[in-house]
Coordinates of N, CA and C in Angstrom, one line a residue:
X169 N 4.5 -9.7 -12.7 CA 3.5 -8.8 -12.2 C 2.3 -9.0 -13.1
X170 N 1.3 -9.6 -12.2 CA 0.1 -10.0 -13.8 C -1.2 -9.4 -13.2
X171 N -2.0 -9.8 -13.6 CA -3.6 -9.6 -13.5 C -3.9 -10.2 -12.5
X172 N -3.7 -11.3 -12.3 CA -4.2 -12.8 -11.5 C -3.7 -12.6 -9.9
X173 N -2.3 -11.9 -10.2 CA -1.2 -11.5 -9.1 C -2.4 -10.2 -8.5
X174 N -2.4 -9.7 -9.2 CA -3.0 -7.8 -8.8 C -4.9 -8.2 -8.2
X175 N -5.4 -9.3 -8.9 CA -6.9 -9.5 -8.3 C -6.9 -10.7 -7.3
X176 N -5.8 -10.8 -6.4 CA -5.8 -11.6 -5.3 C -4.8 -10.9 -4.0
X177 N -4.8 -9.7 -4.9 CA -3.5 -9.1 -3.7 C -4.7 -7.8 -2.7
X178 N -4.1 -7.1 -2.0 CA -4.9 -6.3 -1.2 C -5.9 -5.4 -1.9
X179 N -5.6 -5.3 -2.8 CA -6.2 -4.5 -4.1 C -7.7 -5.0 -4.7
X180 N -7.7 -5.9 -3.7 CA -8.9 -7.2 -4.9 C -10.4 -5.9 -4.3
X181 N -10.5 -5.4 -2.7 CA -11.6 -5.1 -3.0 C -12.0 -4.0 -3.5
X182 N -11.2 -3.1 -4.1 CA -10.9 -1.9 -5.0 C -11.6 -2.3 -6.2
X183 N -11.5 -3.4 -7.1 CA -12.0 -4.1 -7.8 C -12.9 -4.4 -8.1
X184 N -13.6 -5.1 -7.4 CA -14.6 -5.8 -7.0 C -15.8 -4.2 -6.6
X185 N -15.0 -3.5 -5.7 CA -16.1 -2.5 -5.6 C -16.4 -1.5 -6.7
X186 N -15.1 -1.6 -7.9 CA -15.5 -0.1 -9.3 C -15.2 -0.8 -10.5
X187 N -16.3 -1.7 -10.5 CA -16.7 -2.7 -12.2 C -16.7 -1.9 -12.7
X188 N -17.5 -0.1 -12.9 CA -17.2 0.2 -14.3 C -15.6 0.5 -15.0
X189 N -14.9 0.3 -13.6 CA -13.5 0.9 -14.2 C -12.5 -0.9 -14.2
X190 N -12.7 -1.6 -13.7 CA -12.2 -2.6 -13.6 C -13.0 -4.2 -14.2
X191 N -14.0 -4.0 -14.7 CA -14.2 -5.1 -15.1 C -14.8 -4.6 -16.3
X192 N -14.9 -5.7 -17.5 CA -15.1 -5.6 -18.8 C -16.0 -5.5 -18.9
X193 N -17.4 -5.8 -18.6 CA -18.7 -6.5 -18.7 C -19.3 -5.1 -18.3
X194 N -18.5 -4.3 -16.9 CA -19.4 -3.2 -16.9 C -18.9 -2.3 -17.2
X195 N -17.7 -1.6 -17.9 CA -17.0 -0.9 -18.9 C -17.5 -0.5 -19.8
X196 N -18.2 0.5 -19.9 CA -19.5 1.0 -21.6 C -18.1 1.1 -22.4
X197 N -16.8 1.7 -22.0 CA -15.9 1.8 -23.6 C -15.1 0.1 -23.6
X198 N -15.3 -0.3 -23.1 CA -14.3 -1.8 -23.7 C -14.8 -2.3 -24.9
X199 N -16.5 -2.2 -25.7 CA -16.6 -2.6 -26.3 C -16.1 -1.6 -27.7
X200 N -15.3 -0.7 -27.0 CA -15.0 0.5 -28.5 C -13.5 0.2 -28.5
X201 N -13.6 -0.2 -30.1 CA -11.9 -0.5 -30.7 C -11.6 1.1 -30.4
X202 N -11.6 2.3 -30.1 CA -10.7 3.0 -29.8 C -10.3 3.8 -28.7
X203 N -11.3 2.9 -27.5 CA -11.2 3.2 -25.9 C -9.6 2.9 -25.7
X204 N -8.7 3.7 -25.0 CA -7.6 3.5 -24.4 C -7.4 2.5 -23.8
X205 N -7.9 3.1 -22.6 CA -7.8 1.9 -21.3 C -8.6 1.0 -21.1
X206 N -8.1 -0.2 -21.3 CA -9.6 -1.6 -21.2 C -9.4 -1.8 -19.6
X207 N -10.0 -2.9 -19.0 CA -10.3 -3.0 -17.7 C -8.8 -3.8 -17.3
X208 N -8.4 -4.9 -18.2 CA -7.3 -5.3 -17.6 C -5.9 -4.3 -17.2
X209 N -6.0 -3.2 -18.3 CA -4.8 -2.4 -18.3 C -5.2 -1.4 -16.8
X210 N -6.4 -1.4 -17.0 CA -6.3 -0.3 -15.7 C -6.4 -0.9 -14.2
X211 N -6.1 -2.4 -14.2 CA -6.0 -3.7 -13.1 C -4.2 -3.7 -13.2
X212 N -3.6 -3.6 -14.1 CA -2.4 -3.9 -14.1 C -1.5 -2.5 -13.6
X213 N -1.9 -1.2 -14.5 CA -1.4 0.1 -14.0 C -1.7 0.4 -12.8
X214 N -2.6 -0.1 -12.0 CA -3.2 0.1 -10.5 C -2.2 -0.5 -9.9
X215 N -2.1 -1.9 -10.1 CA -1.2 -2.7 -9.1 C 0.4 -2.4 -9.3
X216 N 0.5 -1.5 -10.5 CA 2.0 -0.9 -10.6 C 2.1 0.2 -9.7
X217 N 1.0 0.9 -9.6 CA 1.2 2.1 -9.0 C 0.9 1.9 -7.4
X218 N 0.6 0.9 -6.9 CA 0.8 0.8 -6.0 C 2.3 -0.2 -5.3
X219 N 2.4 -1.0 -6.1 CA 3.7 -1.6 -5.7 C 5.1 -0.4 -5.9
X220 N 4.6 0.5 -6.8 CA 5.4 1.7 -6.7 C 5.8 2.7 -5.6
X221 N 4.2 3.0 -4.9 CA 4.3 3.8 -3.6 C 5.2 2.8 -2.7
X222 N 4.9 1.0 -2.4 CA 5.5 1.0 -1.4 C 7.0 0.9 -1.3
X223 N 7.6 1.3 -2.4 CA 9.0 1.3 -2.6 C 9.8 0.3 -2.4
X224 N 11.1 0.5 -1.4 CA 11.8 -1.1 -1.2 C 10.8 -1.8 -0.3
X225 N 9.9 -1.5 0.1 CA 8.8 -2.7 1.0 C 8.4 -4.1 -0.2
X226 N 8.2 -3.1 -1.7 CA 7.8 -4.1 -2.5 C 8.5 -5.2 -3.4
X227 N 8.5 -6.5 -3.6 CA 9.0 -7.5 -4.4 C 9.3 -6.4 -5.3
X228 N 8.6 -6.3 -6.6 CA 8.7 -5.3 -7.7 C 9.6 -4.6 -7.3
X229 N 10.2 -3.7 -6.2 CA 11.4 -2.7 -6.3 C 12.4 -2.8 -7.1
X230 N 13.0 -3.9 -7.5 CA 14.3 -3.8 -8.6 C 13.6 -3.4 -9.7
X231 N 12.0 -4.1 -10.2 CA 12.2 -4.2 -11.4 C 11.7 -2.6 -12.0
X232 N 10.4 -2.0 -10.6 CA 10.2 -1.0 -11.0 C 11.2 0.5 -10.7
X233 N 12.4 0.2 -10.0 CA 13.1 1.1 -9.9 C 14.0 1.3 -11.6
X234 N 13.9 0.2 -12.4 CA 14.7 0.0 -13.9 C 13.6 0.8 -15.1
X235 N 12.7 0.9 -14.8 CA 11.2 1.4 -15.9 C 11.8 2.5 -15.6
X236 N 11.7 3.1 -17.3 CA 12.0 4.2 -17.7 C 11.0 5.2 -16.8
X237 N 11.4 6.7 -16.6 CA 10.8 7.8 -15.7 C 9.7 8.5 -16.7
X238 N 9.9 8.1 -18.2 CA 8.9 9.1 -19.1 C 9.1 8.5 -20.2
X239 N 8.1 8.7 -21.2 CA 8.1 7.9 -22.5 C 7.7 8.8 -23.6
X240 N 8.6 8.5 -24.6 CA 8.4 9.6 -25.5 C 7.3 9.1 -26.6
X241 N 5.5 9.5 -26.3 CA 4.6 9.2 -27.5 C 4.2 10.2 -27.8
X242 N 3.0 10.0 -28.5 CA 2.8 11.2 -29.1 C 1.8 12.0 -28.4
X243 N 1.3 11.3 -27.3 CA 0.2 12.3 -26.2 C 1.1 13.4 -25.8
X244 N 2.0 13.0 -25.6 CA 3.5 13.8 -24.5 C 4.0 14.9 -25.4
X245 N 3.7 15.4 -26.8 CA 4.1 16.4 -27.5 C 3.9 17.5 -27.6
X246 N 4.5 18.6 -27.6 CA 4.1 20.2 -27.8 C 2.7 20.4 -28.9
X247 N 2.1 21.2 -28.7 CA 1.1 21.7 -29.7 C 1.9 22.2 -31.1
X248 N 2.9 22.7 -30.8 CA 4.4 23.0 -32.1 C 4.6 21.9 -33.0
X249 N 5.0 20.7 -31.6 CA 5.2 19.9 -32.9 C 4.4 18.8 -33.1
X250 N 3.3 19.0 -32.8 CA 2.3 18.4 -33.7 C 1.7 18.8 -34.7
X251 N 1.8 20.5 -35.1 CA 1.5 21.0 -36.1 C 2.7 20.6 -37.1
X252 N 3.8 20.0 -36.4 CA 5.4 19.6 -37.8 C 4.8 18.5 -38.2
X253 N 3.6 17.8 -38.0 CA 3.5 16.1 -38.8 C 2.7 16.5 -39.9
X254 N 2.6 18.0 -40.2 CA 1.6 18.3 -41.4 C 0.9 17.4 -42.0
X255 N 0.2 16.7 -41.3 CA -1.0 15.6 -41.8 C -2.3 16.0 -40.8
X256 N -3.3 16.5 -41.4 CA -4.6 16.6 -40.9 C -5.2 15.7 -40.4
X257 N -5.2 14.5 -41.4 CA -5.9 12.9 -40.6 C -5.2 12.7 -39.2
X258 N -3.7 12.7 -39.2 CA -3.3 12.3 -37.9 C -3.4 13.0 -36.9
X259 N -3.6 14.5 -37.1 CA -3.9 15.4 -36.2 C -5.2 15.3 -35.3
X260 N -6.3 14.6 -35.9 CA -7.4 14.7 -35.7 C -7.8 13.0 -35.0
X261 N -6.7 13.0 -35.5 CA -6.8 10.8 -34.6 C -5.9 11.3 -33.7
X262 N -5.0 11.7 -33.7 CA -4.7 11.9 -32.4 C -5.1 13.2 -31.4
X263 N -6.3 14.0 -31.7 CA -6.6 15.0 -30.9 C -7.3 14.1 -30.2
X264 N -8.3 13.0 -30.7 CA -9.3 11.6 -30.3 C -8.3 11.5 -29.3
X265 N -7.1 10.3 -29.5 CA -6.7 9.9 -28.3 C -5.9 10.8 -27.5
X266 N -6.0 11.7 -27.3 CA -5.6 12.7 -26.5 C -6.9 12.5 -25.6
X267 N -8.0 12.8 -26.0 CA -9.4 13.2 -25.6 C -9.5 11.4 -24.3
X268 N -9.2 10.2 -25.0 CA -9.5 8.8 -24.3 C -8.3 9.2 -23.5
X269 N -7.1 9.5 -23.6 CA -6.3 9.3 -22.3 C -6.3 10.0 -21.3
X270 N -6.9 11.4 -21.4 CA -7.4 12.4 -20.3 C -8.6 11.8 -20.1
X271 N -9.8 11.3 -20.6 CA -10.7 10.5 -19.6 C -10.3 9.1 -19.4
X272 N -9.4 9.1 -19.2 CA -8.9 7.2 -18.7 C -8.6 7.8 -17.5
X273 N -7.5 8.6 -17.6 CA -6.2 8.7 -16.4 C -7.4 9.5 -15.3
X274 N -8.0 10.6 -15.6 CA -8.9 11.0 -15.0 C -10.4 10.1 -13.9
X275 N -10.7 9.3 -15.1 CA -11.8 7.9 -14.2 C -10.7 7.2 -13.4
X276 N -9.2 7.1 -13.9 CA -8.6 6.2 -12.7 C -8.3 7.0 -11.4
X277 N -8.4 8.5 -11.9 CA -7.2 8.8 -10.5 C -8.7 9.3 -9.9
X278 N -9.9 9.6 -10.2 CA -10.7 10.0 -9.3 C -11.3 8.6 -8.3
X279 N -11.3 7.2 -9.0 CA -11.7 6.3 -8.3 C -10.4 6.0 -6.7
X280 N -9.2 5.8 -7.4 CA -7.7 6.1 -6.7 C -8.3 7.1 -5.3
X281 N -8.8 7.9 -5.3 CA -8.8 9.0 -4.9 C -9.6 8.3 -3.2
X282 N -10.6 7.7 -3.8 CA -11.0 7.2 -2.3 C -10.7 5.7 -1.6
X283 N -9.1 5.8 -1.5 CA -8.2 4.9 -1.1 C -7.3 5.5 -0.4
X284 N -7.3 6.1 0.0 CA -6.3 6.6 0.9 C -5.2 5.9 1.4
X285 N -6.1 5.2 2.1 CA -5.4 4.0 3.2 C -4.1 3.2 1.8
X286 N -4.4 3.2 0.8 CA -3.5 2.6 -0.1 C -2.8 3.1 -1.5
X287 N -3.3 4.1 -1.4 CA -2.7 5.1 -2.2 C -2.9 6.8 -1.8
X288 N -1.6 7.2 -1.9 CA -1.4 8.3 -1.2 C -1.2 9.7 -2.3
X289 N -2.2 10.5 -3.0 CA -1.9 11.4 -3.4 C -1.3 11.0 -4.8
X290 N -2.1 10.3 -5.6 CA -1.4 9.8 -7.4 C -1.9 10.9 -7.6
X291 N -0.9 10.9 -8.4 CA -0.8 12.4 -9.4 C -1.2 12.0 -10.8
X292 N -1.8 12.7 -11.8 CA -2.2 12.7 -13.4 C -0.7 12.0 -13.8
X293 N 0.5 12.8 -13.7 CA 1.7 12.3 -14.5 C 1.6 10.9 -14.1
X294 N 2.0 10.3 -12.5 CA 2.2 8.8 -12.2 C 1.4 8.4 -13.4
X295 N -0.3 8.2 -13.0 CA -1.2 7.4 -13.4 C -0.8 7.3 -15.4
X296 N -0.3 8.3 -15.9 CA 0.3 8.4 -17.4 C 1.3 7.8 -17.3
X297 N 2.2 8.0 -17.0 CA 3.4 6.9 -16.2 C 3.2 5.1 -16.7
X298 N 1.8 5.1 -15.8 CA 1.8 3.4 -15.4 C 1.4 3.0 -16.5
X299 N 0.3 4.2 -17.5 CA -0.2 3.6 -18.6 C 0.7 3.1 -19.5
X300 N 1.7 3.9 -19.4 CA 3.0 4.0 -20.2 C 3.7 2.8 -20.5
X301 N 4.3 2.5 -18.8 CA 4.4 1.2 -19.0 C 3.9 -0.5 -19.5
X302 N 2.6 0.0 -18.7 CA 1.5 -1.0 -19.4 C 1.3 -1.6 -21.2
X303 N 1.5 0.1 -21.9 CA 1.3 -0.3 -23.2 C 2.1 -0.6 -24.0
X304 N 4.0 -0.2 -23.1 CA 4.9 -0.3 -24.0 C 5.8 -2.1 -23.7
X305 N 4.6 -2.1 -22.3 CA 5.6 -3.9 -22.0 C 4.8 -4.8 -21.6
X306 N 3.6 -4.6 -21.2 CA 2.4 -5.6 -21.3 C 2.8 -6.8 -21.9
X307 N 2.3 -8.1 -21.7 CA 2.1 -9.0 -22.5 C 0.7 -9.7 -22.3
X308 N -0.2 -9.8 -23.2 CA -1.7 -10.5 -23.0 C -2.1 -11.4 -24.0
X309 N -3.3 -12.2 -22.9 CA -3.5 -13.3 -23.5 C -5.0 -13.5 -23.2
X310 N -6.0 -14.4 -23.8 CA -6.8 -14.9 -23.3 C -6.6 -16.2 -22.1
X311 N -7.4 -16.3 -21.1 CA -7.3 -17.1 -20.1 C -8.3 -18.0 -20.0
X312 N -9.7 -17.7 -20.5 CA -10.4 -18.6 -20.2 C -11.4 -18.8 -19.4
X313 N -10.4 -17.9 -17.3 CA -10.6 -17.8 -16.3 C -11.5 -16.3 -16.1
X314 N -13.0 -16.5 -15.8 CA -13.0 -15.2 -15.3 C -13.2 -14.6 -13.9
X315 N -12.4 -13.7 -13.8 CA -12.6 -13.2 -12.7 C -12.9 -11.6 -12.6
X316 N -14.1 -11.3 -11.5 CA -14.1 -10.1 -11.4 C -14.7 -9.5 -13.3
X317 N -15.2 -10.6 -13.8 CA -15.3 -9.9 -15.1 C -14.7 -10.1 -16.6
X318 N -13.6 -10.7 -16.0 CA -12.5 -10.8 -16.8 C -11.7 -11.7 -17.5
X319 N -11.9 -12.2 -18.6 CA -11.3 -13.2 -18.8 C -9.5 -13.7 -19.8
X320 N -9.1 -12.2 -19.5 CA -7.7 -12.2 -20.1 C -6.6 -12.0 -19.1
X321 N -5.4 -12.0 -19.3 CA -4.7 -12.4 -18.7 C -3.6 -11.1 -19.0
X322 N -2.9 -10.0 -18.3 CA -1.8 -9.3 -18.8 C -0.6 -9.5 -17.6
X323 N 0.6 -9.3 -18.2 CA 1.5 -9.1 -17.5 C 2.5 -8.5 -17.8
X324 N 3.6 -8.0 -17.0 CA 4.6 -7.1 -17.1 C 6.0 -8.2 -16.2
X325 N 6.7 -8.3 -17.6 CA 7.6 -9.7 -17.1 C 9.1 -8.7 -17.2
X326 N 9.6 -8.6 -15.9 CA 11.3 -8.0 -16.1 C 12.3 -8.6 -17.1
X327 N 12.0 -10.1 -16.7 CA 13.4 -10.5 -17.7 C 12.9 -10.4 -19.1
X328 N 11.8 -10.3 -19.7 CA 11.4 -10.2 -20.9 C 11.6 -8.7 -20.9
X329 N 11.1 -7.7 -20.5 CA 11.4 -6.8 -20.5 C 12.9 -6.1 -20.6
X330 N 13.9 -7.3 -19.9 CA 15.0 -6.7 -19.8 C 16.1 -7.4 -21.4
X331 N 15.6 -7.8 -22.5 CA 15.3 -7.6 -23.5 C 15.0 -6.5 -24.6
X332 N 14.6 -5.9 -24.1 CA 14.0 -4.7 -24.7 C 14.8 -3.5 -24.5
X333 N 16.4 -3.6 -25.2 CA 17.6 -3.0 -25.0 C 18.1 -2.3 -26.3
X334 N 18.9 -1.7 -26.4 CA 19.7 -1.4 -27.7 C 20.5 -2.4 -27.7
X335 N 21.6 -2.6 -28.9 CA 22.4 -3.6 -29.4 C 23.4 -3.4 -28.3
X336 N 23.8 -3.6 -27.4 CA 25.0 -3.1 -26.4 C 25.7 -4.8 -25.6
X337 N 26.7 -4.8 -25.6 CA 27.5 -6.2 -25.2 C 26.7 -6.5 -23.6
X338 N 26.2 -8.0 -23.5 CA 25.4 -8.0 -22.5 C 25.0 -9.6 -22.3
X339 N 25.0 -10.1 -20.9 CA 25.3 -11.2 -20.3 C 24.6 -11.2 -19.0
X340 N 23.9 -12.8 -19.5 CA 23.1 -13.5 -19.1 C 23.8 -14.4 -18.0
X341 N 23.0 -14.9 -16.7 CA 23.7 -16.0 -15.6 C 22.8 -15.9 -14.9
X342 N 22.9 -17.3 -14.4 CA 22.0 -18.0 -13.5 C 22.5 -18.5 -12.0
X343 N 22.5 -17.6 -10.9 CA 22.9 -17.8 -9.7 C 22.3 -18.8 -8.9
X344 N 22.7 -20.0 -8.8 CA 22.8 -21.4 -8.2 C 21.8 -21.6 -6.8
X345 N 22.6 -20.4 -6.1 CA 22.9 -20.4 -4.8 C 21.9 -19.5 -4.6
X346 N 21.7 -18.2 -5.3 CA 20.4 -17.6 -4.8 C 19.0 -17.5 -5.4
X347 N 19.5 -18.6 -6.5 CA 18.3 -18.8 -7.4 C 17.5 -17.3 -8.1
X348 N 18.6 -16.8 -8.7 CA 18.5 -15.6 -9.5 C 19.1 -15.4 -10.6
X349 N 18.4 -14.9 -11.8 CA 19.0 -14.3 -13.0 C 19.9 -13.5 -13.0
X350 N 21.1 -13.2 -13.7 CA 21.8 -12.1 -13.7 C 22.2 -11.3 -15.1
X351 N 21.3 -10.2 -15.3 CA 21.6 -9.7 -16.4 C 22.5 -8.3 -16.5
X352 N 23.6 -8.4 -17.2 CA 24.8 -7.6 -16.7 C 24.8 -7.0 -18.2
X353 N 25.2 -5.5 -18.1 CA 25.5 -4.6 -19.2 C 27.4 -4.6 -18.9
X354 N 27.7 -5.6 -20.5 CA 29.3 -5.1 -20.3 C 29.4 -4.2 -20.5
X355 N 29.0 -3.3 -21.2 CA 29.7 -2.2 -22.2 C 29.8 -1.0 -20.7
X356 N 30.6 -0.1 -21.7 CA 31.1 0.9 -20.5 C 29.9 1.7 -19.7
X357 N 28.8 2.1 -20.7 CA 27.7 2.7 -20.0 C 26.5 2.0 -20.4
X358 N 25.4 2.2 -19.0 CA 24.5 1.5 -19.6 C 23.6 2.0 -20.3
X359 N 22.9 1.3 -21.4 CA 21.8 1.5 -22.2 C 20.6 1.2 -22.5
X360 N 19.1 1.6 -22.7 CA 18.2 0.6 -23.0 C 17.6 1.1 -21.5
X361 N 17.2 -0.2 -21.5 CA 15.7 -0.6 -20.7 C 16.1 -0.1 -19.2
X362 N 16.8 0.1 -19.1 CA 17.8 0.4 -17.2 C 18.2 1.7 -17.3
X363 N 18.3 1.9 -15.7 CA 19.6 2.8 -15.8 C 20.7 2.5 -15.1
X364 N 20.7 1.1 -14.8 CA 21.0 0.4 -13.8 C 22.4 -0.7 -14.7
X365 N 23.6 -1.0 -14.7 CA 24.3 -2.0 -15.1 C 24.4 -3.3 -15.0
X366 N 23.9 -3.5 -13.6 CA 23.5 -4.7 -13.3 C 21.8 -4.8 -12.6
X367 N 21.4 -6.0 -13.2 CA 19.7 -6.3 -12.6 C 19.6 -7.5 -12.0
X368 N 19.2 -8.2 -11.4 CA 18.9 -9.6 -10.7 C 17.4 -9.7 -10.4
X369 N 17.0 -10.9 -10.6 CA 15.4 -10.8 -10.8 C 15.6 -12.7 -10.5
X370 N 14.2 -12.7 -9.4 CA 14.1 -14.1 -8.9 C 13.2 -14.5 -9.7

């Protein structure tokens, strides 16, 4: 699931039509080291969230039915216990990105909003969701290629992703015949990246 994938799929003229949210060049925060969401991330969380609505219609269904439902950072915390990190500096860097992730999720879901035809009703939590995902499994690169703006490259790779496990007994295979990976949780219950024991990914 990449960038390149998501600005050639039906989504392209979504794109193409809201540069300030999707392309770098006309993004006034991409040039701020402490903007949230850069243009690629919010090209990649889009095309998650839509291969999400279309459920088993979509390729992605195995991989996005295995992504965790909620992610424990520090946006996601009680006002309680952010007062337990008794550190003022951090309190105050993170009231900042509290402040960039309510206007990210906000500029995405209001643009989202006049799509109808391709997205149906994203909610604040999804679009925090997709960021979620994006930040915790992304992988980016420079490309070279620009398009739309853009000249890096992100993606969200399952079998890399399905790596990203606790220590638990677990086994790899390569299906011949249907030309699929097979990543299997021996242990009794599964843990980590799934909730799933067994995954298959072409």
């Amino acid at each position: 699931m990449t960038v390149s994938k998501a600005l050639h799929s039906e989504l392209r003229p979504i794109f193409i039509a809201n540069p300030e949210v999707f392309s770098k060049e006309c993004n006034p925060n991409y040039w701020h080291s402490t903007s949230f969401a850069h243009p690629i991330d919010n090209i990649i969380a889009t095309y998650l969230l839509h291969e999400k609505q279309k459920a088993d219609k979509s390729f992605w269904y195995p991989y996005v039915r295995l992504l965790p439902k909620s992610f424990d950072w520090l946006i996601g915390w009680s006002k309680d216990e952010y007062l337990e990190l008794q550190d003022l500096t951090l309190l105050q860097d993170l009231k900042a990105e509290i402040k960039e992730v309510s206007l990210a999720c906000t500029q995405l879901q209001e643009c989202l909003r006049n799509y109808e035809a391709l997205f149906s009703a994203i909610s604040m939590e999804e679009i925090k969701w997709a960021y979620g995902v994006v930040y915790s499994r992304a992988f980016c690169k420079q490309t070279g290629n620009c398009v739309v703006g853009n000249d890096e490259e992100s993606a969200l790779v399952p079998l890399a992703d399905s790596f990203n496990h606790e220590n638990v007994d677990t086994s790899y295979g390569y299906e011949e015949a249907e030309e699929t990976v097979e990543l299997e949780d021996d242990s009794e219950q599964s843990s980590g990246c799934g909730t799933d024991n067994d995954s298959d990914y072409a």
